[in-house]
CSV table of N, CA, C and O in Angstrom, one decimal:
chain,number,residue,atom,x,y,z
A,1,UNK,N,19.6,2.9,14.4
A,1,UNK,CA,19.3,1.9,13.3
A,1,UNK,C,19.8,0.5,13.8
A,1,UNK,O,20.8,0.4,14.5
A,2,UNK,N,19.2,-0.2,13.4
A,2,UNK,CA,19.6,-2.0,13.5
A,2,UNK,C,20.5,-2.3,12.4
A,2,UNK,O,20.5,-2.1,11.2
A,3,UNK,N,21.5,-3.3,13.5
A,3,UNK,CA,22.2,-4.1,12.4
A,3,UNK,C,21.7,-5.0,12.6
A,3,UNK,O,21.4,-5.2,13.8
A,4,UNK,N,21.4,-6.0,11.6
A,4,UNK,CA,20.4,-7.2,11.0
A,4,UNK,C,21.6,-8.0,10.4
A,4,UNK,O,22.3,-7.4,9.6
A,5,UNK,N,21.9,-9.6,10.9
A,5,UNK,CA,22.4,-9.9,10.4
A,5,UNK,C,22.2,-11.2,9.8
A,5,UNK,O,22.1,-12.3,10.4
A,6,UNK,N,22.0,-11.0,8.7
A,6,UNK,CA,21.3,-11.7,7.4
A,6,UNK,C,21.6,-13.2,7.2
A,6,UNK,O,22.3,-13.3,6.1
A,7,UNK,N,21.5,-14.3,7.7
A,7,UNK,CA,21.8,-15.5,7.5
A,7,UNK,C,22.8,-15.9,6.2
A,7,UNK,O,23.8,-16.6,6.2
A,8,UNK,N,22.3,-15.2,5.0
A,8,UNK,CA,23.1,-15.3,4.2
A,8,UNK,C,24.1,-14.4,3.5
A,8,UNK,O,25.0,-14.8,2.8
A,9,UNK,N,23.9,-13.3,3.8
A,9,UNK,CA,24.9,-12.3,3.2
A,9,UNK,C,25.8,-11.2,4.8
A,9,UNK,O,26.7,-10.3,4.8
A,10,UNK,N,25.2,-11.5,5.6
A,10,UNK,CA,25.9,-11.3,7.2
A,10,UNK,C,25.4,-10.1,7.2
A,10,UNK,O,24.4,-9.8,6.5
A,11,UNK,N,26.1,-9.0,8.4
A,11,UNK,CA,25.7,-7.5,8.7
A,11,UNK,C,24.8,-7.0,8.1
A,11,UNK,O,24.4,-7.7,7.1
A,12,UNK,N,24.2,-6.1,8.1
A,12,UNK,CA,23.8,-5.3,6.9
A,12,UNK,C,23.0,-4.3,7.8
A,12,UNK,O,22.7,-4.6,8.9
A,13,UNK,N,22.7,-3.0,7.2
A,13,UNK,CA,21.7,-1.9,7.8
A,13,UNK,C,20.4,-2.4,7.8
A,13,UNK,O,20.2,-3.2,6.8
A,14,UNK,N,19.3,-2.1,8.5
A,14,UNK,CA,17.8,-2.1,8.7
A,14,UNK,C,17.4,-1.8,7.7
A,14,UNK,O,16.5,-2.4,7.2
A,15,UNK,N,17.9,-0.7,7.3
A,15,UNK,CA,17.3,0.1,5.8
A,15,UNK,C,17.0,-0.9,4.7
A,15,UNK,O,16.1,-0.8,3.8
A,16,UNK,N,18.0,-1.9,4.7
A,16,UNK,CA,18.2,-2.9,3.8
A,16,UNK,C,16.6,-4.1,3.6
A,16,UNK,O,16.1,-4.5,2.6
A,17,UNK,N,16.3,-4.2,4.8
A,17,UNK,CA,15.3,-4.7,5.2
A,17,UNK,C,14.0,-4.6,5.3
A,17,UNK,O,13.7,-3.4,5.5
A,18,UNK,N,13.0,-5.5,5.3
A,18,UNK,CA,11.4,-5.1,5.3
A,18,UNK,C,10.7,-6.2,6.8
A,18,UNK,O,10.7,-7.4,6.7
A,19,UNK,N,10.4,-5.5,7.9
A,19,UNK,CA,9.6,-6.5,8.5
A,19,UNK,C,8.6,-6.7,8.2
A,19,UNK,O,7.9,-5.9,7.6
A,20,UNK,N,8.2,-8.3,8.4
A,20,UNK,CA,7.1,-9.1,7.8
A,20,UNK,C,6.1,-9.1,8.7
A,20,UNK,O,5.0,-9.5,8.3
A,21,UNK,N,6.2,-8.9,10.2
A,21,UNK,CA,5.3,-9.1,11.5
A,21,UNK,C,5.8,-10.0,12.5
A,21,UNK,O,6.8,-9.8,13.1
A,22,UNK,N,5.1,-10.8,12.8
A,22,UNK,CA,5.2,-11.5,14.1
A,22,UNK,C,5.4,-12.9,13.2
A,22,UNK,O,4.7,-13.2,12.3
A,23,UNK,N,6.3,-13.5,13.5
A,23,UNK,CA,6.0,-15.1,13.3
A,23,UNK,C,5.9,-16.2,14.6
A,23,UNK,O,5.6,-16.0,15.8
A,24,UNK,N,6.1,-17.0,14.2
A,24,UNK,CA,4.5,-17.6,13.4
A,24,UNK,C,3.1,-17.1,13.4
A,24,UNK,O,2.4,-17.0,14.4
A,25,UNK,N,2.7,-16.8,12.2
A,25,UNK,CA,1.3,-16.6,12.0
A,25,UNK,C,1.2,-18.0,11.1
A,25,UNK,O,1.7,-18.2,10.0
A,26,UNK,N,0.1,-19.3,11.9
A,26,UNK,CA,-0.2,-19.6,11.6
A,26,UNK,C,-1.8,-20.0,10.6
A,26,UNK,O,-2.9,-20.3,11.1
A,27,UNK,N,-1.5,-19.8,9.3
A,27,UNK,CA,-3.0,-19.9,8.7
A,27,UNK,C,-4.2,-21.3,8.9
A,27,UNK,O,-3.9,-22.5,8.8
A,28,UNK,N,-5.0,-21.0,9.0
A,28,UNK,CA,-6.1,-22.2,9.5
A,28,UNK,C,-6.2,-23.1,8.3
A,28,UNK,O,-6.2,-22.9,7.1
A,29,UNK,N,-6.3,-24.5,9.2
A,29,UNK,CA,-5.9,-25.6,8.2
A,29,UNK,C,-7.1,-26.0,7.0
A,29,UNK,O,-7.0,-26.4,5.8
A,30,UNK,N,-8.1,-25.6,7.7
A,30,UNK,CA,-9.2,-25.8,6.6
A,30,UNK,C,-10.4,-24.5,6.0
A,30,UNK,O,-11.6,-24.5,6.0
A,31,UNK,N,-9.4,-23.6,5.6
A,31,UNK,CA,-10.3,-22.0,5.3
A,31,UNK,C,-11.8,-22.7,5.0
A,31,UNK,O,-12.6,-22.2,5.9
A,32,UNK,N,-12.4,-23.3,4.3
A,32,UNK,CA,-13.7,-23.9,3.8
A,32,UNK,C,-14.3,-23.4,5.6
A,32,UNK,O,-15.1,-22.5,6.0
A,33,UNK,N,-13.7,-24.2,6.3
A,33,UNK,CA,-15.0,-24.7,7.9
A,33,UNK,C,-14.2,-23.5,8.7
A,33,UNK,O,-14.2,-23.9,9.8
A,34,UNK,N,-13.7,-22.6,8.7
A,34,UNK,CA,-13.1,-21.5,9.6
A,34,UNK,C,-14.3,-20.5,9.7
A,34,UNK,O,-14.8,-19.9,8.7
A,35,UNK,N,-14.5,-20.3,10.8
A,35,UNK,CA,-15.8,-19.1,10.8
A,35,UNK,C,-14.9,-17.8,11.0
A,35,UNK,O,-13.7,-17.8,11.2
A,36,UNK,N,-15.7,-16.7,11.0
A,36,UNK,CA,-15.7,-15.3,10.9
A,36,UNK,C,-14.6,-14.6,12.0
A,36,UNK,O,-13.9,-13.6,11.8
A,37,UNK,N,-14.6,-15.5,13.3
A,37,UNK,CA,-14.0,-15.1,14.2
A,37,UNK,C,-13.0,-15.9,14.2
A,37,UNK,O,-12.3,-15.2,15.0
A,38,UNK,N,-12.3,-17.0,13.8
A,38,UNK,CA,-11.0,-17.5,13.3
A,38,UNK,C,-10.4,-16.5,12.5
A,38,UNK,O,-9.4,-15.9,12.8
A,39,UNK,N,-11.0,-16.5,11.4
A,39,UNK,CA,-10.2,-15.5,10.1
A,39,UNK,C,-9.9,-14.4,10.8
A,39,UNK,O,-8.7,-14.1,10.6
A,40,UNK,N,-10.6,-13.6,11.5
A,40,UNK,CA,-10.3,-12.1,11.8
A,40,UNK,C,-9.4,-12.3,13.0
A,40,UNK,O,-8.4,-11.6,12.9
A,41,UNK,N,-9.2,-13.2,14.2
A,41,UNK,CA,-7.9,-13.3,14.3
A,41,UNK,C,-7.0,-13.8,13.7
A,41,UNK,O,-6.0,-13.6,14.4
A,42,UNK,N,-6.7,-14.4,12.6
A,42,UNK,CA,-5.9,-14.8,11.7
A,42,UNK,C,-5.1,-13.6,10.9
A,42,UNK,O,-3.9,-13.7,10.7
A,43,UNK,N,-5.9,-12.7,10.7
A,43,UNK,CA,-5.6,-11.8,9.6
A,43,UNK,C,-5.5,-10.4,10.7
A,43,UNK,O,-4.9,-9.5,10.1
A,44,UNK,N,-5.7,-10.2,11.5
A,44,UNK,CA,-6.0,-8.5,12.2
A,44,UNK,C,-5.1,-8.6,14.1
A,44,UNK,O,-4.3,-7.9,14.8
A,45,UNK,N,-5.4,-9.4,14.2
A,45,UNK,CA,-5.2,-9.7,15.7
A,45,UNK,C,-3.3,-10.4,15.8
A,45,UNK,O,-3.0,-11.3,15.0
A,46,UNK,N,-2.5,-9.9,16.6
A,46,UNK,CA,-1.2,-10.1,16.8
A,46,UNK,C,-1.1,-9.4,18.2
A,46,UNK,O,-1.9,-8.5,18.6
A,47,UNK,N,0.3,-10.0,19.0
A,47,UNK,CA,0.2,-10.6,20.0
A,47,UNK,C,0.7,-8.8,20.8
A,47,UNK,O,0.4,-8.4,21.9
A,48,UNK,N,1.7,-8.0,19.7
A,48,UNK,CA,2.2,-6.8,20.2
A,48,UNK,C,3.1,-6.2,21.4
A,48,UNK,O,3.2,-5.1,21.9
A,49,UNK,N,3.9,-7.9,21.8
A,49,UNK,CA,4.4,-7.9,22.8
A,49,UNK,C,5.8,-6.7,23.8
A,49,UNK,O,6.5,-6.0,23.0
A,50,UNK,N,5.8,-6.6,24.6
A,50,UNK,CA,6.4,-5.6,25.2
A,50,UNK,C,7.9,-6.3,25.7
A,50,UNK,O,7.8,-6.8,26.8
A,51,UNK,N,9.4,-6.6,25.0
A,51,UNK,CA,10.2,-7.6,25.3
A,51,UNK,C,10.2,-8.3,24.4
A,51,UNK,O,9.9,-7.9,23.3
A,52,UNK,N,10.4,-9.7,24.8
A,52,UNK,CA,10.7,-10.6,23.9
A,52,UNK,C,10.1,-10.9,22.5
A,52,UNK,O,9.7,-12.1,22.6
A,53,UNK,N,9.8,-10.3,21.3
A,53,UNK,CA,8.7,-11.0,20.2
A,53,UNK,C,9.9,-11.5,19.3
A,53,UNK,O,11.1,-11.0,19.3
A,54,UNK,N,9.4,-12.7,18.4
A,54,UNK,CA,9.7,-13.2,17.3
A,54,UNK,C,9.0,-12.4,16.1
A,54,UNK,O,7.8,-12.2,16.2
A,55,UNK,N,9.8,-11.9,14.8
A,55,UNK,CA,9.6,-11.6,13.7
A,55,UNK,C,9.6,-12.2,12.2
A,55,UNK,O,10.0,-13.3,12.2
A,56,UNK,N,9.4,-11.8,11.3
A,56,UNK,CA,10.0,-12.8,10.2
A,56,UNK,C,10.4,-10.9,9.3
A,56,UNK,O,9.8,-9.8,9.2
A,57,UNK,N,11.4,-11.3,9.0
A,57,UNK,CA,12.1,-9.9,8.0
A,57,UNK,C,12.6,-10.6,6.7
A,57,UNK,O,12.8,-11.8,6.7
A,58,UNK,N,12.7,-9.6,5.4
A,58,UNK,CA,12.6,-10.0,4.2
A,58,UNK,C,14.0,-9.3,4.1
A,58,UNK,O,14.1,-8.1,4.5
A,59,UNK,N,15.1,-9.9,3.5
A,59,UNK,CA,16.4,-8.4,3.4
A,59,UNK,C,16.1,-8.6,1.4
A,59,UNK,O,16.6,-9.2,0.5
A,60,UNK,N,15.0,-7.5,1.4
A,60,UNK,CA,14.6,-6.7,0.4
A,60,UNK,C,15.6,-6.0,-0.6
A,60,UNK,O,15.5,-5.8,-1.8
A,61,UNK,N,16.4,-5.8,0.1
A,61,UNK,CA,17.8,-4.8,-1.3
A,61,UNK,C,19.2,-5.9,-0.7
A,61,UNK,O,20.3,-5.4,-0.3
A,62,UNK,N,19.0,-7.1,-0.7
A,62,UNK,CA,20.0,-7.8,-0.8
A,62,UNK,C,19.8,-8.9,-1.6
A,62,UNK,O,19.8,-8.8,-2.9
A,63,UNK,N,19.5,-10.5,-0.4
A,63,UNK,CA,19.8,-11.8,-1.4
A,63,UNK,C,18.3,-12.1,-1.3
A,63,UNK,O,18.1,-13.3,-1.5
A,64,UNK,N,16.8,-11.3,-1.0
A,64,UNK,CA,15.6,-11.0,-1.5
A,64,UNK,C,15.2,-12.5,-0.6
A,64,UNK,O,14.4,-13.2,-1.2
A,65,UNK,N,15.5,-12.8,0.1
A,65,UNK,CA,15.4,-14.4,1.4
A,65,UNK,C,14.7,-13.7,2.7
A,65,UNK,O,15.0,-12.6,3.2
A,66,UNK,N,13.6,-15.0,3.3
A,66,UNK,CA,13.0,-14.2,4.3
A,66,UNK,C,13.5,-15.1,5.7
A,66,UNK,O,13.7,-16.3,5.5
A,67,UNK,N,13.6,-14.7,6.7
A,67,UNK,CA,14.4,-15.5,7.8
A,67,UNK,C,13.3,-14.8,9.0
A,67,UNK,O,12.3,-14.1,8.9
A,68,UNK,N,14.0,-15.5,10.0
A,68,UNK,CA,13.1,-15.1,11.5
A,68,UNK,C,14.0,-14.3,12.1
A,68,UNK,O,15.1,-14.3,11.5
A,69,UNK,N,13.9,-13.5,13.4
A,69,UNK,CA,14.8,-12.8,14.7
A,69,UNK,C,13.8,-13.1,15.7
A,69,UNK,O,12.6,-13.1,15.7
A,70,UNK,N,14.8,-13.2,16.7
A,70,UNK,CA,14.4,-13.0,18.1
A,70,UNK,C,14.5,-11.3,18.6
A,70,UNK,O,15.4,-10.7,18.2
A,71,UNK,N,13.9,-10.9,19.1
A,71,UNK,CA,14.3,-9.2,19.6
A,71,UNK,C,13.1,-9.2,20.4
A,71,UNK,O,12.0,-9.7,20.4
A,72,UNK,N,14.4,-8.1,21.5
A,72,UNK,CA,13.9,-7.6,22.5
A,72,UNK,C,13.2,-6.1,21.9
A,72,UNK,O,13.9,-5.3,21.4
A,73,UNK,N,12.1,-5.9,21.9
A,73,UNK,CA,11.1,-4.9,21.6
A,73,UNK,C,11.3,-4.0,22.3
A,73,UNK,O,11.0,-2.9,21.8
A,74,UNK,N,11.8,-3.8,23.4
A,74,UNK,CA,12.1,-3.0,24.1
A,74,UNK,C,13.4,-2.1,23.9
A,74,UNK,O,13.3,-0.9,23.7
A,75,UNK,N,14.6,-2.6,24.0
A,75,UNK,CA,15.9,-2.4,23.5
A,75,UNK,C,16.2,-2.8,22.0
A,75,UNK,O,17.3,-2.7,21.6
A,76,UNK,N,15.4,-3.2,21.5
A,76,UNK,CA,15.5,-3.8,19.9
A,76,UNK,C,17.1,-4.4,19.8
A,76,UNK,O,17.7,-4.3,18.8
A,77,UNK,N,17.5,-5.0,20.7
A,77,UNK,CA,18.8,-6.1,21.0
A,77,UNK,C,18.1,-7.4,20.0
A,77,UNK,O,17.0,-7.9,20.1
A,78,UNK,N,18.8,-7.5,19.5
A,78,UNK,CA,18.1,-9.1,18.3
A,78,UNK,C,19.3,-10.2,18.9
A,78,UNK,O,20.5,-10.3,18.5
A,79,UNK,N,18.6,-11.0,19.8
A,79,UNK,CA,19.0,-12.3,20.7
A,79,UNK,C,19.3,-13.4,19.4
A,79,UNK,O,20.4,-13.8,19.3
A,80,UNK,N,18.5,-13.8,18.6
A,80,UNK,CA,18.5,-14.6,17.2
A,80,UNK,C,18.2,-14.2,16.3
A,80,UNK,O,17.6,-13.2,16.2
A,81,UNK,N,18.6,-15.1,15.3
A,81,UNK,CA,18.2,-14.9,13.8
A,81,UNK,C,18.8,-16.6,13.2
A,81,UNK,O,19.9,-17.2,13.1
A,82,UNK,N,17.4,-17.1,13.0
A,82,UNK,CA,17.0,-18.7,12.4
A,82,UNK,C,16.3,-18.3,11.0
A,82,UNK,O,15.6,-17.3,10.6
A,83,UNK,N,16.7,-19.5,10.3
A,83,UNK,CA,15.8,-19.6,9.2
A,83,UNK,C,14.7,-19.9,8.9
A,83,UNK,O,14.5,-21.1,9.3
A,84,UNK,N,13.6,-19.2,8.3
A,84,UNK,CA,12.1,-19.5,8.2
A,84,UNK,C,11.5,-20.8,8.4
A,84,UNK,O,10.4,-20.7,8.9
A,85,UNK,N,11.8,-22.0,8.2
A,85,UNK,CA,11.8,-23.4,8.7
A,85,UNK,C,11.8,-23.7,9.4
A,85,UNK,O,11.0,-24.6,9.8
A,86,UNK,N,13.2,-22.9,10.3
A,86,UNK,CA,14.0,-23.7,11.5
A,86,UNK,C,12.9,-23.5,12.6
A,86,UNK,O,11.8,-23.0,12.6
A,87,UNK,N,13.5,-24.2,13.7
A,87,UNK,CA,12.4,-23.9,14.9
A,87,UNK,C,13.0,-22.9,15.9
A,87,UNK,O,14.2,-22.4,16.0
A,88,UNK,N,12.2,-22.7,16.3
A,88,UNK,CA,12.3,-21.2,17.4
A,88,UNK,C,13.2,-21.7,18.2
A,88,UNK,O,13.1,-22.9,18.4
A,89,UNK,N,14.5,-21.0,18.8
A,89,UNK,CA,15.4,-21.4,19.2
A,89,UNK,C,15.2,-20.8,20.9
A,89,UNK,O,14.8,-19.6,21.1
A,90,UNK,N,15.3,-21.5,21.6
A,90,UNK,CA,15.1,-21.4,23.4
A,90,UNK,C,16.0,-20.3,23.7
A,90,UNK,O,17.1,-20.1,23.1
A,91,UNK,N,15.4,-19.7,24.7
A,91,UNK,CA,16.6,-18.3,24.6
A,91,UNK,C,16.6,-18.0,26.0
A,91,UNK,O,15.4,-17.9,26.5
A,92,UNK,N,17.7,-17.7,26.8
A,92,UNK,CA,17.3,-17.6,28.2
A,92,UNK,C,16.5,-16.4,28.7
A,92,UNK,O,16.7,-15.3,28.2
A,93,UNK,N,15.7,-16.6,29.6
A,93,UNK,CA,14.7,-15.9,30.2
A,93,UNK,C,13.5,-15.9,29.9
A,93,UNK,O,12.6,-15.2,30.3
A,94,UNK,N,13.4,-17.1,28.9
A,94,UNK,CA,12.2,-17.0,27.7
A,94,UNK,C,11.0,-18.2,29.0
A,94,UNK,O,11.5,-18.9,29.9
A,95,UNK,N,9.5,-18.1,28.7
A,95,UNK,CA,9.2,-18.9,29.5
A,95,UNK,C,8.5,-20.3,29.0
A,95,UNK,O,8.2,-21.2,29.8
């Protein structure tokens, strides 16, 4: 099990938590002019990385706030954890 440590209320179990996916998923600026094959990568297509991915997690049975992590996918080692705003923080080995 992961310990997740929650920007605002610290430590806590995995269990506590809900992953949201990959972040950034950025949505297309103008849905009206986005064709068929924008949207369906927008909505279906993620990146599934092996190592380093960024997430966004929800701590669901705490203070109900959604934040970002860094983790290694591999070893599920969580290198960061920023707030949904913040910017992606440089992390060594990263390219």
């Amino acid at each position: 099990m992961l310990l997740i440590d929650c920007p605002w209320c610290g430590p806590r179990a995995e269990s506590e938590f809900r992953c949201g996916g990959e972040s950034p998923i950025v949505r297309p600026a103008d849905p009206a002019a986005t064709d068929d094959t924008t949207w369906a990568d927008y909505m279906f297509f993620r990146d599934n990385v092996k190592g380093l991915g960024f997430e966004r997690w929800h701590h669901r049975y705490g203070c109900s706030l959604w934040f970002n992590i860094a983790r290694d996918t591999v070893s599920h080692r969580i290198l960061a954890v920023y707030g949904i705003t913040d910017p992606r923080p440089a992390l060594e080995g990263e390219a």
